mmCIF file of C-alpha atoms in Angstrom:
data_model
loop_
_atom_site.group_PDB
_atom_site.id
_atom_site.type_symbol
_atom_site.label_atom_id
_atom_site.label_comp_id
_atom_site.label_asym_id
_atom_site.label_seq_id
_atom_site.Cartn_x
_atom_site.Cartn_y
_atom_site.Cartn_z
ATOM 1 C CA MET A 243 91.619 46.426 141.926
ATOM 2 C CA ARG A 244 93.435 47.877 138.897
ATOM 3 C CA ARG A 245 97.119 46.934 138.478
ATOM 4 C CA HIS A 246 99.646 49.560 137.300
ATOM 5 C CA ARG A 247 102.233 48.442 134.779
ATOM 6 C CA VAL A 248 105.871 49.310 135.544
ATOM 7 C CA PRO A 249 107.508 50.739 132.399
ATOM 8 C CA PRO A 250 110.731 49.270 131.047
ATOM 9 C CA GLY A 251 113.733 50.587 132.845
ATOM 10 C CA GLY A 252 112.442 49.895 136.335
ATOM 11 C CA ALA A 253 111.893 52.422 139.072
ATOM 12 C CA HIS A 254 114.099 55.052 137.433
ATOM 13 C CA ALA A 255 111.949 54.996 134.316
ATOM 14 C CA LEU A 256 108.810 55.112 136.435
ATOM 15 C CA ARG A 257 109.958 58.266 138.217
ATOM 16 C CA ALA A 258 110.787 59.825 134.888
ATOM 17 C CA ALA A 259 107.373 58.957 133.495
ATOM 18 C CA GLY A 260 105.734 60.458 136.564
ATOM 19 C CA ALA A 261 107.628 63.682 136.094
ATOM 20 C CA ARG A 262 106.128 64.063 132.631
ATOM 21 C CA ARG A 263 102.502 63.540 133.785
ATOM 22 C CA LYS A 264 100.444 65.675 136.129
ATOM 23 C CA VAL A 265 99.193 63.410 138.921
ATOM 24 C CA THR A 266 95.951 64.311 140.724
ATOM 25 C CA VAL A 267 95.505 62.884 144.210
ATOM 26 C CA VAL A 268 91.923 62.663 145.508
ATOM 27 C CA SER A 269 91.332 62.276 149.223
ATOM 28 C CA TYR A 270 88.017 60.609 150.132
ATOM 29 C CA VAL A 271 86.744 59.249 153.387
ATOM 30 C CA GLY A 272 83.564 57.287 152.963
ATOM 31 C CA PRO A 273 81.750 54.449 154.680
ATOM 32 C CA GLU A 274 84.240 51.916 153.277
ATOM 33 C CA PHE A 275 87.357 53.879 154.147
ATOM 34 C CA GLU A 276 88.913 54.480 157.522
ATOM 35 C CA PRO A 277 90.414 57.946 158.148
ATOM 36 C CA ALA A 278 94.117 58.172 158.720
ATOM 37 C CA PRO A 279 95.095 57.647 162.361
ATOM 38 C CA PRO A 280 95.900 60.858 164.261
ATOM 39 C CA ARG A 281 99.521 61.809 164.683
ATOM 40 C CA ARG A 282 100.863 60.902 168.096
ATOM 41 C CA SER A 283 101.579 63.889 170.301
ATOM 42 C CA ALA A 284 105.123 64.456 171.404
ATOM 43 C CA LEU A 285 103.796 64.893 174.981
ATOM 44 C CA ARG A 286 102.092 61.498 175.081
ATOM 45 C CA ARG A 287 105.025 59.585 176.577
ATOM 46 C CA PRO A 288 105.799 62.166 179.332
ATOM 47 C CA LEU A 289 102.113 62.323 180.281
ATOM 48 C CA THR A 290 101.886 58.552 180.462
ATOM 49 C CA VAL A 291 104.879 58.463 182.790
ATOM 50 C CA ALA A 292 103.369 61.203 184.998
ATOM 51 C CA VAL A 293 100.034 59.393 185.306
ATOM 52 C CA ALA A 294 101.781 56.138 186.132
ATOM 53 C CA ALA A 295 103.643 57.932 188.929
ATOM 54 C CA LEU A 296 100.486 59.454 190.400
ATOM 55 C CA VAL A 297 98.364 56.280 190.520
ATOM 56 C CA PRO A 298 100.230 54.604 193.431
ATOM 57 C CA GLY A 299 99.942 57.784 195.545
ATOM 58 C CA ALA A 300 96.241 58.122 194.884
ATOM 59 C CA LEU A 301 95.671 54.467 195.706
ATOM 60 C CA ALA A 302 97.530 54.830 198.988
ATOM 61 C CA GLY A 303 95.419 57.855 199.932
ATOM 62 C CA TRP A 304 92.227 55.970 199.168
ATOM 63 C CA LEU A 305 93.290 53.020 201.316
ATOM 64 C CA LEU A 306 94.093 55.401 204.220
ATOM 65 C CA TRP A 307 90.633 57.020 203.893
ATOM 66 C CA GLN A 308 88.969 53.603 203.972
ATOM 67 C CA VAL A 309 90.807 52.727 207.194
ATOM 68 C CA THR A 310 90.370 56.001 209.082
ATOM 69 C CA GLY A 311 86.991 57.124 207.764
ATOM 70 C CA ASP A 312 88.359 60.660 207.168
ATOM 71 C CA PRO A 313 89.723 62.357 204.061
ATOM 72 C CA VAL A 314 93.474 62.605 203.923
ATOM 73 C CA GLY A 315 94.578 65.793 205.659
ATOM 74 C CA SER A 316 91.293 66.272 207.507
ATOM 75 C CA GLY A 317 92.993 66.292 210.849
ATOM 76 C CA GLY A 318 91.519 63.052 212.167
ATOM 77 C CA SER A 319 88.057 62.322 213.475
ATOM 78 C CA GLY A 320 85.663 65.209 213.157
ATOM 79 C CA GLY A 321 88.110 67.238 211.151
ATOM 80 C CA GLY A 322 86.545 66.557 207.752
ATOM 81 C CA THR A 323 83.516 68.134 206.167
ATOM 82 C CA ALA A 324 80.574 65.765 206.194
ATOM 83 C CA ALA A 325 78.248 65.834 203.199
ATOM 84 C CA SER A 326 74.737 66.867 204.173
ATOM 85 C CA ALA A 327 71.842 64.662 203.093
ATOM 86 C CA PRO A 328 69.581 66.451 200.592
ATOM 87 C CA GLU A 329 66.375 67.808 202.015
ATOM 88 C CA SER A 330 63.149 66.358 200.694
ATOM 89 C CA SER A 331 61.073 68.656 198.499
ATOM 90 C CA ALA A 332 57.878 66.758 199.289
ATOM 91 C CA PRO A 333 55.294 68.641 201.332
ATOM 92 C CA ALA A 334 55.157 67.808 205.006
ATOM 93 C CA GLY A 335 52.304 65.521 205.908
ATOM 94 C CA PRO A 336 49.825 63.778 203.641
ATOM 95 C CA ALA A 337 47.817 65.556 201.005
ATOM 96 C CA SER A 338 44.332 66.577 201.949
ATOM 97 C CA SER A 339 41.826 63.790 201.413
ATOM 98 C CA GLY A 340 38.506 64.502 199.777
ATOM 99 C CA GLU A 341 37.366 67.437 197.718
ATOM 100 C CA PRO A 342 38.495 69.828 196.569
ATOM 101 C CA THR A 343 41.735 68.643 195.000
ATOM 102 C CA ALA A 344 44.151 71.396 194.099
ATOM 103 C CA THR A 345 47.357 71.071 192.141
ATOM 104 C CA ARG A 346 50.751 72.217 193.259
ATOM 105 C CA SER A 347 52.174 74.963 191.118
ATOM 106 C CA ARG A 348 55.470 74.299 189.367
ATOM 107 C CA PRO A 349 57.376 76.986 187.454
ATOM 108 C CA ALA A 350 58.176 76.291 183.841
ATOM 109 C CA PRO A 351 61.808 75.584 182.940
ATOM 110 C CA ASP A 352 62.224 78.807 180.982
ATOM 111 C CA GLY A 353 60.989 80.960 183.857
ATOM 112 C CA THR A 354 58.163 82.406 181.767
ATOM 113 C CA GLY A 355 55.675 79.662 181.943
ATOM 114 C CA ALA A 356 55.150 76.880 179.513
ATOM 115 C CA GLY A 357 55.719 77.663 175.864
ATOM 116 C CA ASP A 358 53.620 76.512 172.945
ATOM 117 C CA GLY A 359 52.583 72.932 173.503
ATOM 118 C CA GLU A 360 54.850 72.619 176.524
ATOM 119 C CA LYS A 361 53.749 70.733 179.622
ATOM 120 C CA PRO A 362 56.112 71.416 182.549
ATOM 121 C CA GLY A 363 55.794 68.099 184.349
ATOM 122 C CA VAL A 364 52.972 66.535 186.278
ATOM 123 C CA PRO A 365 52.176 68.500 189.427
ATOM 124 C CA ALA A 366 51.619 66.789 192.732
ATOM 125 C CA PRO A 367 48.018 66.969 193.942
ATOM 126 C CA GLY A 368 46.844 68.409 197.198
ATOM 127 C CA SER A 369 49.128 71.356 197.850
ATOM 128 C CA ALA A 370 50.091 74.799 196.629
ATOM 129 C CA SER A 371 53.424 76.069 195.457
ATOM 130 C CA ALA A 372 56.190 77.128 197.809
ATOM 131 C CA PRO A 373 56.088 80.943 197.858
ATOM 132 C CA ALA A 374 59.083 83.062 196.983
ATOM 133 C CA ALA A 375 61.214 84.369 199.854
ATOM 134 C CA SER A 376 60.033 87.948 199.395
ATOM 135 C CA GLY A 377 57.932 90.191 197.216
ATOM 136 C CA PRO A 378 54.811 92.340 197.365
ATOM 137 C CA LEU A 379 52.561 89.244 197.501
ATOM 138 C CA LYS A 380 54.439 87.443 200.264
ATOM 139 C CA GLY A 381 51.882 85.680 202.471
ATOM 140 C CA LYS A 382 49.114 85.990 199.850
ATOM 141 C CA VAL A 383 47.337 83.013 198.297
ATOM 142 C CA VAL A 384 46.183 83.235 194.691
ATOM 143 C CA VAL A 385 44.160 80.507 192.986
ATOM 144 C CA VAL A 386 44.475 80.361 189.201
ATOM 145 C CA ASP A 387 41.706 78.543 187.355
ATOM 146 C CA PRO A 388 42.647 77.571 183.763
ATOM 147 C CA GLY A 389 39.265 77.386 182.029
ATOM 148 C CA HIS A 390 38.054 74.017 180.708
ATOM 149 C CA ASN A 391 40.449 71.092 180.167
ATOM 150 C CA PRO A 392 42.181 69.803 177.009
ATOM 151 C CA GLY A 393 40.721 66.327 177.666
ATOM 152 C CA ASN A 394 37.090 67.374 178.168
ATOM 153 C CA PHE A 395 36.081 66.436 174.638
ATOM 154 C CA ARG A 396 36.907 62.792 175.395
ATOM 155 C CA HIS A 397 34.592 62.749 178.425
ATOM 156 C CA THR A 398 31.306 64.191 177.243
ATOM 157 C CA ALA A 399 29.209 62.086 179.631
ATOM 158 C CA GLU A 400 31.146 63.336 182.643
ATOM 159 C CA ILE A 401 31.214 67.009 181.713
ATOM 160 C CA ASN A 402 27.534 67.026 180.725
ATOM 161 C CA ARG A 403 26.496 65.874 184.201
ATOM 162 C CA GLN A 404 24.369 68.537 185.892
ATOM 163 C CA VAL A 405 25.645 70.253 189.037
ATOM 164 C CA ASP A 406 24.010 72.736 191.397
ATOM 165 C CA ILE A 407 25.222 76.335 190.947
ATOM 166 C CA GLY A 408 22.823 77.891 193.447
ATOM 167 C CA THR A 409 20.435 79.586 191.042
ATOM 168 C CA ASN A 410 19.845 76.441 188.991
ATOM 169 C CA ARG A 411 21.600 73.329 187.680
ATOM 170 C CA LYS A 412 24.125 73.438 184.906
ATOM 171 C CA GLU A 413 26.549 71.130 183.103
ATOM 172 C CA CYS A 414 29.676 70.218 185.038
ATOM 173 C CA ASP A 415 31.995 71.785 182.461
ATOM 174 C CA THR A 416 32.324 72.370 178.719
ATOM 175 C CA THR A 417 35.000 71.787 176.114
ATOM 176 C CA GLY A 418 35.457 75.501 175.589
ATOM 177 C CA THR A 419 35.758 77.141 172.196
ATOM 178 C CA ALA A 420 38.532 77.070 169.567
ATOM 179 C CA SER A 421 39.876 79.193 166.748
ATOM 180 C CA ASP A 422 38.759 78.486 163.191
ATOM 181 C CA ALA A 423 42.147 76.810 162.660
ATOM 182 C CA GLY A 424 41.532 74.506 165.631
ATOM 183 C CA TYR A 425 43.571 76.130 168.427
ATOM 184 C CA PRO A 426 41.644 75.079 171.569
ATOM 185 C CA GLU A 427 40.692 77.519 174.282
ATOM 186 C CA ALA A 428 41.749 74.901 176.852
ATOM 187 C CA ASP A 429 45.325 74.953 175.507
ATOM 188 C CA PHE A 430 45.337 78.749 175.545
ATOM 189 C CA THR A 431 44.094 78.963 179.136
ATOM 190 C CA LEU A 432 46.687 76.502 180.427
ATOM 191 C CA ASP A 433 49.520 78.373 178.757
ATOM 192 C CA VAL A 434 48.482 81.780 180.074
ATOM 193 C CA ALA A 435 47.798 80.316 183.524
ATOM 194 C CA ARG A 436 51.262 78.778 183.731
ATOM 195 C CA ARG A 437 52.883 82.023 182.686
ATOM 196 C CA LEU A 438 50.754 83.853 185.251
ATOM 197 C CA ARG A 439 51.796 81.415 187.954
ATOM 198 C CA THR A 440 55.473 82.080 187.298
ATOM 199 C CA VAL A 441 55.028 85.851 187.483
ATOM 200 C CA LEU A 442 52.954 85.644 190.672
ATOM 201 C CA GLU A 443 55.477 83.387 192.379
ATOM 202 C CA GLN A 444 58.200 85.868 191.518
ATOM 203 C CA GLN A 445 56.081 88.410 193.396
ATOM 204 C CA GLY A 446 56.069 86.142 196.477
ATOM 205 C CA ALA A 447 52.578 84.644 196.148
ATOM 206 C CA THR A 448 51.558 81.111 196.957
ATOM 207 C CA VAL A 449 49.762 79.864 193.850
ATOM 208 C CA THR A 450 47.269 77.007 193.572
ATOM 209 C CA PHE A 451 45.812 75.668 190.315
ATOM 210 C CA THR A 452 42.377 74.104 189.935
ATOM 211 C CA GLN A 453 43.887 71.876 187.232
ATOM 212 C CA ASP A 454 47.160 71.797 185.367
ATOM 213 C CA GLY A 455 46.364 69.399 182.536
ATOM 214 C CA ASP A 456 47.011 66.618 185.049
ATOM 215 C CA ARG A 457 43.502 65.203 185.157
ATOM 216 C CA PRO A 458 41.552 63.671 182.258
ATOM 217 C CA TRP A 459 38.626 66.098 182.451
ATOM 218 C CA GLY A 460 37.143 68.880 184.571
ATOM 219 C CA PRO A 461 37.005 69.704 187.373
ATOM 220 C CA CYS A 462 33.335 70.633 187.462
ATOM 221 C CA VAL A 463 32.496 74.289 187.971
ATOM 222 C CA ASP A 464 31.294 73.698 191.531
ATOM 223 C CA GLU A 465 34.559 71.989 192.464
ATOM 224 C CA ARG A 466 36.544 74.816 190.899
ATOM 225 C CA ALA A 467 34.767 77.208 193.253
ATOM 226 C CA ARG A 468 35.385 74.950 196.253
ATOM 227 C CA ILE A 469 39.118 74.803 195.508
ATOM 228 C CA GLY A 470 39.381 78.574 195.818
ATOM 229 C CA ASN A 471 37.232 78.598 198.931
ATOM 230 C CA ALA A 472 39.199 75.815 200.652
ATOM 231 C CA ALA A 473 42.499 77.552 199.889
ATOM 232 C CA GLY A 474 41.260 80.699 201.646
ATOM 233 C CA ALA A 475 42.408 82.549 198.545
ATOM 234 C CA ASP A 476 42.985 86.279 198.653
ATOM 235 C CA ALA A 477 42.070 86.333 194.960
ATOM 236 C CA VAL A 478 40.914 83.838 192.339
ATOM 237 C CA VAL A 479 41.245 84.403 188.594
ATOM 238 C CA SER A 480 39.688 82.128 185.995
ATOM 239 C CA VAL A 481 41.420 82.422 182.608
ATOM 240 C CA HIS A 482 39.316 82.134 179.429
ATOM 241 C CA ALA A 483 38.969 83.218 175.808
ATOM 242 C CA ASP A 484 35.584 83.962 174.231
ATOM 243 C CA GLY A 485 33.905 82.293 171.258
ATOM 244 C CA SER A 486 31.844 85.150 169.856
ATOM 245 C CA ALA A 487 31.262 86.120 166.214
ATOM 246 C CA ALA A 488 33.943 87.427 163.890
ATOM 247 C CA GLY A 489 34.294 91.194 164.179
ATOM 248 C CA ASN A 490 33.707 91.092 167.939
ATOM 249 C CA ARG A 491 37.031 92.018 169.446
ATOM 250 C CA GLY A 492 38.714 92.814 172.724
ATOM 251 C CA PHE A 493 38.902 91.530 176.288
ATOM 252 C CA HIS A 494 36.459 91.695 179.153
ATOM 253 C CA VAL A 495 36.447 90.733 182.821
ATOM 254 C CA ILE A 496 33.375 88.973 184.239
ATOM 255 C CA LEU A 497 32.324 89.927 187.765
ATOM 256 C CA PRO A 498 29.950 88.044 190.077
ATOM 257 C CA GLY A 499 26.522 89.573 190.445
ATOM 258 C CA THR A 500 24.545 89.471 193.677
ATOM 259 C CA VAL A 501 23.197 85.958 194.219
ATOM 260 C CA HIS A 502 21.592 84.618 197.388
ATOM 261 C CA GLU A 503 19.921 81.379 196.522
ATOM 262 C CA GLY A 504 20.508 77.769 197.492
ATOM 263 C CA ALA A 505 24.193 77.141 198.096
ATOM 264 C CA ALA A 506 25.156 80.452 196.506
ATOM 265 C CA ASP A 507 25.692 83.685 198.412
ATOM 266 C CA THR A 508 27.918 86.160 196.626
ATOM 267 C CA ARG A 509 26.921 89.183 198.696
ATOM 268 C CA PRO A 510 30.184 89.312 200.696
ATOM 269 C CA ILE A 511 32.389 89.095 197.591
ATOM 270 C CA VAL A 512 30.591 91.319 195.074
ATOM 271 C CA GLY A 513 32.435 94.481 196.163
ATOM 272 C CA PRO A 514 35.948 93.011 196.453
ATOM 273 C CA SER A 515 35.498 91.081 193.202
ATOM 274 C CA ARG A 516 34.547 94.262 191.353
ATOM 275 C CA GLU A 517 37.648 95.968 192.712
ATOM 276 C CA LEU A 518 39.796 93.015 191.628
ATOM 277 C CA GLY A 519 38.222 92.951 188.173
ATOM 278 C CA THR A 520 38.562 96.700 187.669
ATOM 279 C CA ARG A 521 42.271 96.637 188.471
ATOM 280 C CA ILE A 522 42.885 93.627 186.222
ATOM 281 C CA ALA A 523 41.024 95.239 183.326
ATOM 282 C CA ASP A 524 43.059 98.411 183.718
ATOM 283 C CA ARG A 525 46.437 96.673 183.776
ATOM 284 C CA PHE A 526 45.527 94.053 181.163
ATOM 285 C CA GLY A 527 44.676 96.728 178.625
ATOM 286 C CA ALA A 528 47.763 98.785 179.440
ATOM 287 C CA VAL A 529 50.215 95.878 179.185
ATOM 288 C CA THR A 530 48.757 94.007 176.198
ATOM 289 C CA GLY A 531 47.624 97.041 174.215
ATOM 290 C CA SER A 532 44.252 95.348 173.674
ATOM 291 C CA ALA A 533 41.064 97.369 173.828
ATOM 292 C CA PRO A 534 38.077 96.490 176.008
ATOM 293 C CA SER A 535 35.407 94.416 174.303
ATOM 294 C CA ASN A 536 33.438 96.137 171.542
ATOM 295 C CA TYR A 537 30.454 93.803 171.968
ATOM 296 C CA VAL A 538 29.813 93.535 175.733
ATOM 297 C CA GLY A 539 30.471 95.810 178.698
ATOM 298 C CA ASP A 540 29.719 99.146 176.978
ATOM 299 C CA GLY A 541 33.422 99.809 176.489
ATOM 300 C CA THR A 542 34.304 99.347 180.171
ATOM 301 C CA GLY A 543 35.758 95.853 179.822
ATOM 302 C CA LEU A 544 33.591 94.784 182.772
ATOM 303 C CA VAL A 545 30.565 92.470 182.625
ATOM 304 C CA THR A 546 28.435 91.242 185.550
ATOM 305 C CA ARG A 547 26.832 87.792 185.425
ATOM 306 C CA THR A 548 24.833 85.547 187.761
ATOM 307 C CA ASP A 549 24.748 82.369 185.653
ATOM 308 C CA LEU A 550 28.288 81.087 186.208
ATOM 309 C CA GLY A 551 28.700 78.442 188.883
ATOM 310 C CA GLY A 552 32.367 79.234 189.382
ATOM 311 C CA LEU A 553 31.375 82.739 190.523
ATOM 312 C CA ASN A 554 28.061 81.971 192.227
ATOM 313 C CA LEU A 555 29.581 79.400 194.575
ATOM 314 C CA SER A 556 32.718 81.369 195.413
ATOM 315 C CA THR A 557 33.164 82.762 198.920
ATOM 316 C CA VAL A 558 36.381 84.615 198.074
ATOM 317 C CA PRO A 559 37.017 87.438 195.552
ATOM 318 C CA LYS A 560 36.905 85.942 192.079
ATOM 319 C CA VAL A 561 36.677 87.056 188.440
ATOM 320 C CA PHE A 562 36.831 85.550 184.962
ATOM 321 C CA VAL A 563 39.142 87.119 182.361
ATOM 322 C CA GLU A 564 38.059 86.659 178.736
ATOM 323 C CA CYS A 565 41.355 87.556 177.063
ATOM 324 C CA GLY A 566 39.970 87.903 173.539
ATOM 325 C CA ASN A 567 37.699 86.336 170.924
ATOM 326 C CA MET A 568 38.950 83.110 169.363
ATOM 327 C CA ARG A 569 36.626 83.526 166.370
ATOM 328 C CA ASP A 570 37.968 86.891 165.269
ATOM 329 C CA GLY A 571 41.025 86.854 163.023
ATOM 330 C CA GLU A 572 42.692 89.893 164.561
ATOM 331 C CA ASP A 573 42.202 88.638 168.111
ATOM 332 C CA VAL A 574 43.379 85.138 167.167
ATOM 333 C CA ALA A 575 46.643 86.595 165.860
ATOM 334 C CA LEU A 576 47.242 87.822 169.411
ATOM 335 C CA LEU A 577 45.953 84.770 171.263
ATOM 336 C CA THR A 578 48.214 82.444 169.268
ATOM 337 C CA SER A 579 51.318 84.547 169.941
ATOM 338 C CA GLY A 580 53.500 83.386 172.813
ATOM 339 C CA ALA A 581 54.857 86.897 173.286
ATOM 340 C CA TRP A 582 51.343 88.296 173.582
ATOM 341 C CA ARG A 583 50.281 85.555 176.008
ATOM 342 C CA GLN A 584 53.213 86.552 178.190
ATOM 343 C CA LYS A 585 51.907 90.129 178.164
ATOM 344 C CA ALA A 586 48.449 88.841 179.081
ATOM 345 C CA ALA A 587 49.889 87.006 182.074
ATOM 346 C CA GLN A 588 51.861 90.083 183.102
ATOM 347 C CA GLY A 589 48.808 92.322 182.851
ATOM 348 C CA ILE A 590 46.654 89.992 184.945
ATOM 349 C CA SER A 591 49.440 89.696 187.509
ATOM 350 C CA GLU A 592 49.826 93.462 187.809
ATOM 351 C CA GLY A 593 46.106 93.796 188.411
ATOM 352 C CA ILE A 594 46.243 91.173 191.164
ATOM 353 C CA VAL A 595 49.237 92.856 192.788
ATOM 354 C CA SER A 596 47.451 96.208 192.683
ATOM 355 C CA PHE A 597 44.350 94.702 194.298
ATOM 356 C CA LEU A 598 46.166 92.788 197.047
ATOM 357 C CA ARG A 599 48.390 95.701 198.039
ATOM 358 C CA THR A 600 45.463 98.019 198.781
#
């Protein structure tokens, strides 16, 4: 610490010396300095007195409540308002045992579905979402099937296991495709599916997922079909993105072809599925502004296939929606946009609403 010398003449001389020099005062509050204490309010003492006066009265009221069991001024027994116990949000009864296992739908916190990289909690298995109180889809059941699974690549042995799809045997599931920059189709499908769920629930539908990122891999394509069948779904939509060559652009909707072989019999659902797919293609294009595929479907946006187990084994109306091509730069710019994915979900939802209201 530096000492200041007092000039000859004492304090009077010091004040005179100070008058001749310009003094600069620097205020600094750092880690080694404590800020000046706040100035006491003029109201502090009156407030302290008021609080001290109120405490005995409050204590007396509390003691009276403990003795009588009623709030003060409730008018005696039965006069108060009892607090109701919160109702349980758990579904009544145990979850269904055995296959298929569905996942309960849960809306995302922002009301639009999960955002980029967002996972809105772990859903409870074995039940569907609670439908909205009203809306055009009240009483309708929609199963949403997010294609693939983000964890499939860690479980190659499991997903490569062969399953029966009616016409032949095929691998249980695949990892799906990805953009050249590494954005996985499985992440895309979950995001769009969650957004779609939110919109459908706002329309009054009961929504069931085949998976919500809550299981390490799968489910297999045959189980995905069984989930829709067991739910008695009025419509099932499987969300995907294609992995075609660069330059191939646009969306398309895959419809089940006529299959009657082994465990597969699509004959009852071919007509309704085509109607569902046609309405989704129409609304998807209108809402997103995307054009139908320029490489399959002859410009209609509709493609019929008989080699997909998820369609072959379905007994309820079902389609796949290939929202775009993850290997085309222009399509990827859309698929990686949260705003566009919200439009995709809205377009699919409007197609479902149109189909179920006919």
